[in-house]
Coordinates of N, CA and C in Angstrom, one line a residue:
M9 N -17.6 17.5 -13.6 CA -16.1 17.6 -13.2 C -15.9 17.3 -14.5
D10 N -15.3 17.1 -15.8 CA -14.5 16.7 -16.6 C -13.9 16.0 -16.1
E11 N -12.9 15.8 -15.2 CA -11.4 14.9 -14.6 C -11.8 13.5 -14.1
G12 N -14.0 13.1 -13.6 CA -14.6 11.8 -13.6 C -13.6 10.9 -14.3
N13 N -13.4 10.9 -15.8 CA -13.5 10.0 -16.5 C -11.8 10.4 -16.6
Q14 N -11.2 11.0 -16.2 CA -9.9 10.5 -17.0 C -9.3 9.7 -15.4
D15 N -7.8 9.0 -16.2 CA -7.6 8.2 -15.4 C -6.4 8.1 -14.7
I16 N -7.1 8.2 -13.4 CA -6.3 8.2 -12.4 C -4.7 7.8 -12.3
T17 N -4.5 6.7 -12.7 CA -3.1 6.7 -12.3 C -2.2 7.7 -13.1
A18 N -2.8 7.9 -13.9 CA -2.3 9.3 -15.2 C -1.5 10.2 -14.0
L19 N -2.5 10.7 -13.8 CA -2.6 11.8 -12.8 C -0.7 11.8 -12.3
S20 N -0.1 13.2 -12.1 CA 1.6 13.0 -10.9 C 0.0 13.6 -9.5
Y21 N 1.8 13.5 -9.1 CA 1.1 13.7 -7.3 C 0.0 15.0 -7.0
E22 N 0.6 16.0 -7.9 CA 0.4 18.0 -7.5 C -1.4 17.3 -8.5
A23 N -1.4 16.6 -9.0 CA -2.4 16.8 -9.8 C -3.7 16.8 -9.5
A24 N -3.5 15.2 -8.8 CA -4.6 14.2 -7.9 C -5.5 15.3 -6.9
L25 N -3.5 16.0 -6.5 CA -4.7 16.2 -4.9 C -5.4 17.2 -5.2
K26 N -4.9 17.4 -6.2 CA -5.7 19.4 -6.6 C -7.9 18.3 -6.9
Q27 N -7.2 17.6 -6.8 CA -8.5 16.8 -7.7 C -9.7 16.6 -6.1
L28 N -8.7 15.6 -5.9 CA -9.0 15.2 -4.6 C -9.6 16.4 -3.2
E29 N -9.3 17.9 -3.4 CA -9.5 18.6 -3.0 C -11.2 19.5 -3.5
E30 N -11.0 19.1 -4.5 CA -11.8 19.3 -5.2 C -13.2 18.2 -5.2
V31 N -12.9 17.7 -4.3 CA -14.2 15.8 -4.8 C -14.2 16.3 -3.3
V32 N -13.7 17.4 -2.3 CA -14.2 17.4 -1.1 C -14.6 18.5 -0.8
R33 N -14.3 18.7 -1.6 CA -15.3 21.3 -1.7 C -16.3 20.4 -1.6
R34 N -16.4 19.4 -2.7 CA -17.8 20.0 -3.2 C -19.4 18.5 -2.6
L35 N -18.3 17.5 -1.8 CA -18.2 16.9 -1.3 C -18.9 17.9 0.2
E36 N -18.8 18.5 1.0 CA -18.5 18.9 2.0 C -19.6 19.9 2.0
G37 N -20.2 21.2 0.2 CA -21.4 22.0 0.3 C -22.1 21.2 0.0
G38 N -22.1 20.3 0.2 CA -23.6 20.0 0.3 C -24.2 19.4 -0.8
E39 N -24.4 19.9 -2.1 CA -25.0 20.6 -2.9 C -25.1 19.3 -3.7
A40 N -23.9 18.1 -3.8 CA -24.4 17.7 -5.3 C -25.7 16.6 -4.5
A41 N -26.3 15.3 -5.8 CA -26.8 14.8 -5.8 C -26.5 13.4 -4.8
L42 N -27.6 12.9 -4.4 CA -27.1 11.4 -3.8 C -26.5 10.7 -4.5
D43 N -26.3 10.0 -5.9 CA -26.0 9.7 -6.2 C -24.7 10.0 -7.2
E44 N -23.9 11.6 -7.6 CA -23.5 12.5 -7.7 C -21.8 12.0 -6.5
S45 N -23.3 12.1 -5.2 CA -22.1 12.1 -4.1 C -21.0 10.8 -4.0
I46 N -22.1 10.1 -3.7 CA -21.0 8.2 -4.1 C -20.1 8.3 -5.6
D47 N -20.8 8.5 -6.4 CA -19.7 8.7 -7.1 C -18.3 9.7 -6.8
L48 N -18.9 11.0 -6.5 CA -17.7 11.5 -6.0 C -16.3 10.6 -4.6
Y49 N -17.0 10.4 -4.5 CA -16.2 9.9 -2.4 C -16.4 8.4 -3.1
E50 N -16.5 7.2 -4.3 CA -15.3 7.0 -4.6 C -14.3 7.2 -6.2
R51 N -14.5 8.5 -6.6 CA -13.4 9.5 -7.4 C -12.1 9.3 -5.3
G52 N -12.5 10.0 -5.1 CA -12.2 11.1 -4.2 C -11.7 9.5 -3.1
E53 N -11.9 9.0 -3.0 CA -11.2 7.2 -2.2 C -9.9 7.0 -3.6
K54 N -10.0 6.9 -4.9 CA -9.1 6.6 -5.3 C -8.3 7.3 -5.5
L55 N -8.3 8.7 -5.4 CA -7.6 9.6 -6.0 C -6.3 9.6 -4.8
R56 N -6.7 9.2 -3.4 CA -5.6 9.1 -1.7 C -5.3 8.6 -2.1
K57 N -5.8 7.1 -2.4 CA -4.5 6.0 -3.1 C -3.8 5.3 -3.3
H58 N -4.4 6.8 -5.0 CA -3.2 7.1 -6.0 C -2.3 8.5 -5.3
C59 N -3.0 9.1 -4.5 CA -1.9 9.9 -3.6 C -0.5 10.0 -3.0
Q60 N -1.2 8.8 -1.7 CA -0.9 7.3 -1.5 C 0.5 7.0 -1.8
S61 N -0.3 6.0 -3.2 CA 0.8 4.8 -3.5 C 2.0 6.2 -3.7
R62 N 2.3 7.4 -4.1 CA 2.9 8.4 -5.0 C 3.9 9.1 -3.5
L63 N 3.5 9.6 -2.9 CA 4.4 9.7 -1.5 C 4.9 8.6 -1.1
D64 N 5.1 7.3 -0.9 CA 4.4 6.0 -0.3 C 6.5 5.8 -1.3
A65 N 6.6 5.9 -2.4 CA 7.7 5.8 -4.0 C 7.8 6.6 -3.8
A66 N 8.4 8.1 -2.9 CA 8.6 8.7 -3.0 C 9.4 8.7 -1.9
Q67 N 9.2 8.2 -0.8 CA 9.6 8.4 0.8 C 10.2 7.0 0.1
A68 N 10.5 5.3 -1.0 CA 11.4 4.6 -0.8 C 12.9 5.3 -1.5
R69 N 12.5 6.4 -2.7 CA 13.1 6.8 -3.5 C 14.7 7.3 -2.2
I70 N 13.7 8.3 -1.2 CA 14.6 9.2 -0.2 C 15.4 8.1 -0.1
E71 N 14.6 6.9 0.7 CA 15.3 6.4 1.4 C 16.1 5.8 1.5
A72 N 16.3 4.9 -1.0 CA 17.3 4.4 -1.0 C 19.0 5.2 -1.3
I73 N 17.9 6.4 -1.1 CA 20.1 7.6 -1.4 C 20.7 8.2 0.6
V74 N 21.6 7.5 0.9 CA 22.1 8.0 2.1 C 23.7 8.5 1.6
A75 N 24.1 9.8 1.7 CA 25.8 9.8 1.3 C 26.0 9.6 2.2
D76 N 27.7 9.4 2.7 CA 28.8 9.0 4.4 C 28.9 10.5 3.6
A77 N 30.2 10.9 5.0 CA 31.1 12.0 4.8 C 30.7 12.9 4.0
D78 N 31.5 12.3 2.6 CA 32.6 12.4 2.0 C 31.1 12.9 0.3
G79 N 30.3 12.9 0.9 CA 28.7 12.9 -0.7 C 28.5 11.8 -1.0
K80 N 29.1 10.6 -1.0 CA 28.8 9.1 -2.2 C 27.5 8.2 -0.6
A81 N 27.4 7.7 -1.9 CA 26.0 6.6 -1.4 C 26.6 5.8 -0.5
A82 N 26.3 5.7 0.4 CA 26.6 4.0 1.4 C 26.3 3.6 1.7
G83 N 24.2 3.9 1.6 CA 23.2 2.5 1.7 C 22.4 3.4 2.0
T84 N 21.6 2.8 3.0 CA 20.2 2.4 3.1 C 19.5 3.4 4.6
R85 N 18.9 3.6 4.6 CA 18.4 4.0 6.4 C 16.8 4.2 6.0
P86 N 16.5 3.9 7.2 CA 14.5 4.1 6.8 C 14.8 6.1 6.7
F87 N 13.6 6.6 5.9 CA 12.8 8.0 6.1 C 12.9 8.3 7.5
D88 N 12.8 8.1 8.3 CA 12.1 8.6 10.0 C 13.4 8.0 10.8
E89 N 14.4 7.9 10.0 CA 15.3 7.1 11.7 C 15.9 9.1 11.9
P90 N 16.3 8.7 12.8 CA 16.8 10.1 13.1 C 18.8 10.2 12.5
G91 N 18.2 11.3 12.6 CA 19.5 12.1 11.6 C 19.8 12.1 10.3
V92 N 18.3 11.8 9.5 CA 18.3 11.6 8.2 C 17.0 12.9 8.4
G93 N 18.1 14.1 6.5 CA 17.3 15.0 6.9 C 17.5 16.2 7.2

């Protein structure tokens, strides 16, 4: 897995998710040696945290803009509040 040395913080959400899916696939395949499995698990956890951080940032951006009836920014509301979306 060449991506193992790549800086996770530089990855886009999509790239990190793709790598995370590959880690999960390899772990579920059961073909990795114990030490490699541990390394994969650790990288997977870092990738998961990075993906969650990117999702949280996107949610914060969505919460920051709420339009009024004229389409102008009118304030903020929590992302999961009824009537948003």
